[in-house]
Amino acid sequence: MRLISSVNEMMAWAKEQRRVGHTIGLVPTMGYLHEGHLTLMRRAKENCEKVVVSIFVNPLQFGAGEDYEEYPRDLTRDSQLADSAGVDVIFAPAVKDMYPKGYSSFVEVEQVSDHLCGAARPGHFRGVTTVVSKLFNIVRPDIAFFGQKDAQQLAIIRRMVEDLNMGIAIVGVPIVREADGLALSSRNVYLSPEERKAALVLSQSLKKAKELIAEGEGEAERIRQEIIKVIEAEPLANIDYVQIVDNRFIQPVERLEGECLIALAVRFGKTRLIDNLVMEVSPNDSHDA
Ligand code: AMP
């Protein structure tokens, strides 16, 4: 496995791969790799001849007062893990190479970014779509892999690729969880043992929602209130948002129909965690209780 930190070197490597006819898969990450990231990498390896994993804690997607400085970083450990997953290149550029002096170009995807984390973290998705566009231009992958864990991000990237005719296939990979249900996240290391236990309300509340929908509940607000009840029963949990939207345009729905996304953001102390559930609901599945 090769470690590349220069943008020009990355472009040259990718160009050579394309010249010899290799397909390239890209897995964008912020590093501090865990099994969720590794699942994306293995999926990429199954589908592409060469796999590039980018590791870049992108300052542009962090707001003032967020955890840009504290975000965990360990390139040595990440390199070993990526190597074991069959990755060909880790691309870990420096901030000044990605955003040199005078940098002025940004990519913004409207509407799909109106709600959820788009509303809770102003400027966040502008940072994400800008860096992902740059990574796409640098690597020019055939396929890029993103986790369902960041459901709104995935919907926004799909929209961007379609709207801007980027010609890159986007593969979404299901959420990887701990045995007890907590979705894996690099930010889980921030949690104290008490907060780690409390964080189980995320997956528990989604499980409750799933049960309600299976019983025929189709009214979004009622499901939302039940989720809120489960989360609020945990004293260490502070809700940022609980929302039910359609999974493509990420707009609030009143009744569950088609592919719906139930998305949560909850704080435990200083740590903000997200989780979600995608449900395909046919109109006949739900009825008024
Ligand atoms: P991050 O390093 O947190 O920016 O994540 C990089 C990629 O890994 C994103 O596409 C995430 O959605 C994905 N990812 C993070 N955690 C998980 C998880 N638990 N399961 C599946 N994918 C994940």
Coordinates of N, CA, C and O in Angstrom, one line a residue, residues 197-273:
K197 N -23.0 4.2 27.6 CA -24.2 3.4 27.9 C -25.5 4.1 27.5 O -26.4 3.6 26.9
A198 N -25.5 5.4 27.8 CA -26.7 6.3 27.5 C -26.9 6.3 26.0 O -28.1 6.4 25.6
A199 N -25.8 6.3 25.2 CA -26.0 6.4 23.7 C -26.8 5.3 23.1 O -27.2 5.4 21.9
L200 N -27.0 4.3 23.9 CA -27.8 3.2 23.3 C -29.2 3.6 23.0 O -29.9 2.9 22.2
V201 N -29.7 4.7 23.6 CA -31.1 5.2 23.3 C -31.3 5.5 21.8 O -32.4 5.5 21.3
L202 N -30.2 5.8 21.1 CA -30.3 6.1 19.7 C -30.9 4.9 19.0 O -32.0 5.0 18.4
S203 N -30.2 3.8 19.0 CA -30.6 2.6 18.3 C -31.9 2.1 18.9 O -32.8 1.5 18.2
Q204 N -32.1 2.2 20.2 CA -33.3 1.7 20.9 C -34.5 2.5 20.4 O -35.6 1.9 20.2
S205 N -34.4 3.8 20.3 CA -35.5 4.6 19.8 C -35.9 4.3 18.4 O -37.0 4.3 18.0
L206 N -34.9 4.0 17.6 CA -35.1 3.6 16.2 C -35.8 2.3 16.1 O -36.7 2.0 15.2
K207 N -35.4 1.4 17.0 CA -36.0 0.1 17.1 C -37.5 0.2 17.4 O -38.4 -0.4 16.8
K208 N -37.8 1.1 18.3 CA -39.2 1.4 18.7 C -40.0 1.9 17.5 O -41.1 1.5 17.3
A209 N -39.4 2.8 16.8 CA -40.0 3.3 15.6 C -40.3 2.2 14.6 O -41.4 2.2 14.0
K210 N -39.4 1.4 14.4 CA -39.5 0.3 13.5 C -40.7 -0.6 13.9 O -41.5 -1.0 13.0
E211 N -40.8 -0.9 15.2 CA -41.9 -1.7 15.7 C -43.3 -1.0 15.4 O -44.2 -1.6 15.0
L212 N -43.3 0.3 15.7 CA -44.6 1.0 15.5 C -45.0 1.0 14.0 O -46.2 0.8 13.7
I213 N -44.0 1.1 13.1 CA -44.3 1.1 11.7 C -44.8 -0.3 11.3 O -45.8 -0.4 10.6
A214 N -44.2 -1.3 11.9 CA -44.6 -2.7 11.6 C -46.0 -2.9 12.1 O -46.8 -3.7 11.5
E215 N -46.4 -2.2 13.2 CA -47.8 -2.4 13.7 C -48.8 -1.6 12.9 O -50.0 -1.6 13.1
G216 N -48.3 -0.8 11.9 CA -49.2 0.0 11.0 C -49.2 1.5 11.3 O -50.0 2.2 10.6
E217 N -48.4 2.0 12.2 CA -48.4 3.4 12.4 C -47.8 4.1 11.2 O -46.7 3.7 10.8
G218 N -48.5 5.1 10.7 CA -48.0 5.7 9.5 C -47.9 7.2 9.6 O -47.4 7.9 8.7
E219 N -48.3 7.7 10.8 CA -48.2 9.2 11.0 C -46.9 9.6 11.5 O -46.5 9.2 12.6
A220 N -46.2 10.4 10.8 CA -44.8 10.8 11.1 C -44.7 11.4 12.5 O -43.8 11.1 13.3
E221 N -45.6 12.3 12.8 CA -45.5 13.0 14.1 C -45.7 12.1 15.3 O -45.0 12.3 16.3
R222 N -46.5 11.1 15.2 CA -46.7 10.2 16.3 C -45.5 9.3 16.5 O -45.0 9.1 17.6
I223 N -44.9 8.9 15.4 CA -43.6 8.1 15.5 C -42.5 9.0 16.1 O -41.8 8.6 17.0
R224 N -42.5 10.2 15.7 CA -41.5 11.2 16.2 C -41.6 11.3 17.7 O -40.6 11.3 18.4
Q225 N -42.8 11.5 18.1 CA -43.1 11.7 19.6 C -42.7 10.5 20.4 O -42.1 10.6 21.5
E226 N -42.9 9.3 19.8 CA -42.5 8.1 20.5 C -41.0 8.0 20.6 O -40.4 7.5 21.6
I227 N -40.3 8.4 19.6 CA -38.8 8.4 19.5 C -38.3 9.3 20.6 O -37.4 9.0 21.4
I228 N -38.9 10.5 20.6 CA -38.5 11.6 21.6 C -38.7 11.0 23.0 O -37.8 11.2 23.9
K229 N -39.8 10.3 23.2 CA -40.1 9.8 24.6 C -39.0 8.8 25.0 O -38.5 8.9 26.1
V230 N -38.6 8.0 24.1 CA -37.5 7.0 24.5 C -36.2 7.7 24.8 O -35.5 7.4 25.8
I231 N -35.9 8.7 24.0 CA -34.6 9.4 24.2 C -34.6 10.3 25.4 O -33.7 10.3 26.2
E232 N -35.8 10.9 25.6 CA -35.8 11.8 26.8 C -35.9 11.1 28.1 O -35.6 11.7 29.2
A233 N -36.1 9.8 28.1 CA -36.1 9.0 29.3 C -34.7 8.8 29.8 O -34.4 8.4 30.9
E234 N -33.7 9.1 28.9 CA -32.3 9.0 29.3 C -31.8 10.4 29.7 O -31.6 11.3 28.8
P235 N -31.4 10.6 31.0 CA -31.1 11.9 31.5 C -29.8 12.5 30.8 O -29.7 13.7 30.7
L236 N -28.9 11.7 30.3 CA -27.7 12.2 29.7 C -27.9 12.6 28.2 O -26.9 13.1 27.6
A237 N -29.0 12.3 27.7 CA -29.3 12.6 26.3 C -29.9 14.0 26.1 O -30.9 14.3 26.8
N238 N -29.4 14.7 25.1 CA -30.0 16.0 24.8 C -30.3 16.0 23.3 O -29.3 16.0 22.5
I239 N -31.6 16.1 22.9 CA -31.9 16.0 21.5 C -31.5 17.2 20.7 O -31.8 18.3 21.1
D240 N -30.9 17.0 19.6 CA -30.6 18.1 18.6 C -31.8 18.1 17.6 O -32.4 19.1 17.4
Y241 N -32.0 17.0 17.0 CA -33.2 16.9 16.2 C -33.7 15.4 16.1 O -32.8 14.5 16.2
V242 N -35.0 15.2 15.9 CA -35.6 13.9 15.5 C -36.5 14.3 14.3 O -37.4 15.1 14.5
Q243 N -36.2 13.8 13.2 CA -37.0 14.2 12.0 C -37.3 13.0 11.1 O -36.5 12.0 11.0
I244 N -38.4 13.0 10.4 CA -38.8 12.0 9.5 C -39.0 12.7 8.1 O -39.8 13.6 8.0
V245 N -38.2 12.2 7.2 CA -38.1 12.9 5.8 C -38.1 11.8 4.7 O -37.9 10.6 5.0
D246 N -38.4 12.2 3.5 CA -38.2 11.3 2.4 C -36.7 11.1 2.2 O -35.9 12.1 2.4
N247 N -36.3 9.9 1.8 CA -34.9 9.6 1.7 C -34.2 10.2 0.5 O -32.9 10.0 0.4
R248 N -34.9 10.8 -0.4 CA -34.2 11.3 -1.6 C -34.1 12.8 -1.6 O -33.0 13.3 -1.8
F249 N -35.1 13.5 -1.3 CA -35.1 14.9 -1.3 C -34.9 15.5 0.2 O -34.7 16.7 0.3
I250 N -35.0 14.6 1.2 CA -34.7 15.0 2.6 C -35.7 16.2 3.0 O -35.2 17.1 3.6
Q251 N -36.9 16.0 2.6 CA -37.9 17.0 3.0 C -38.9 16.3 4.0 O -39.2 15.1 3.8
P252 N -39.4 17.0 5.0 CA -40.3 16.4 6.0 C -41.5 15.8 5.4 O -42.1 16.3 4.4
V253 N -42.0 14.7 5.9 CA -43.2 14.0 5.5 C -44.2 14.0 6.6 O -43.8 14.0 7.8
E254 N -45.5 14.0 6.3 CA -46.5 13.9 7.3 C -46.9 12.4 7.5 O -47.1 12.0 8.7
R255 N -47.0 11.7 6.4 CA -47.2 10.3 6.5 C -46.1 9.5 5.9 O -45.5 9.9 4.9
L256 N -45.8 8.3 6.5 CA -44.8 7.5 5.9 C -45.2 6.8 4.7 O -46.2 6.1 4.7
E257 N -44.5 7.0 3.6 CA -44.9 6.4 2.3 C -43.7 6.4 1.4 O -43.0 7.4 1.4
G258 N -43.4 5.3 0.8 CA -42.2 5.2 0.0 C -41.0 5.1 0.9 O -41.1 4.6 2.0
E259 N -39.8 5.5 0.4 CA -38.6 5.4 1.2 C -38.4 6.5 2.1 O -38.2 7.7 1.7
C260 N -38.6 6.3 3.4 CA -38.5 7.3 4.4 C -37.3 7.2 5.2 O -36.8 6.1 5.5
L261 N -36.8 8.3 5.7 CA -35.6 8.3 6.5 C -36.0 8.9 7.9 O -36.5 10.0 8.0
I262 N -35.7 8.1 8.9 CA -35.9 8.6 10.3 C -34.5 9.0 10.8 O -33.7 8.1 10.9
A263 N -34.3 10.2 11.1 CA -32.9 10.7 11.4 C -32.8 11.4 12.7 O -33.7 12.1 13.1
L264 N -31.8 11.1 13.5 CA -31.6 11.6 14.8 C -30.3 12.2 15.0 O -29.3 11.7 14.5
A265 N -30.2 13.3 15.8 CA -28.9 13.8 16.2 C -29.1 14.1 17.7 O -30.1 14.8 18.1
V266 N -28.3 13.6 18.5 CA -28.4 13.7 20.0 C -27.1 14.0 20.6 O -26.1 13.4 20.2
R267 N -27.1 14.9 21.6 CA -25.8 15.2 22.3 C -25.7 14.4 23.6 O -26.7 14.3 24.3
F268 N -24.6 13.9 23.9 CA -24.3 13.3 25.2 C -23.0 14.0 25.7 O -21.9 13.9 25.2
G269 N -23.3 14.9 26.7 CA -22.2 15.8 27.1 C -21.8 16.7 25.9 O -22.7 17.2 25.2
K270 N -20.5 16.7 25.5 CA -20.1 17.5 24.4 C -20.2 16.8 23.1 O -19.9 17.3 22.0
T271 N -20.5 15.5 23.2 CA -20.4 14.7 21.9 C -21.8 14.6 21.2 O -22.8 14.2 21.8
R272 N -21.8 14.9 20.0 CA -23.0 14.9 19.2 C -22.9 13.7 18.3 O -22.0 13.5 17.5
L273 N -24.0 12.8 18.5 CA -24.0 11.6 17.7 C -25.2 11.6 16.7 O -26.3 12.2 17.1

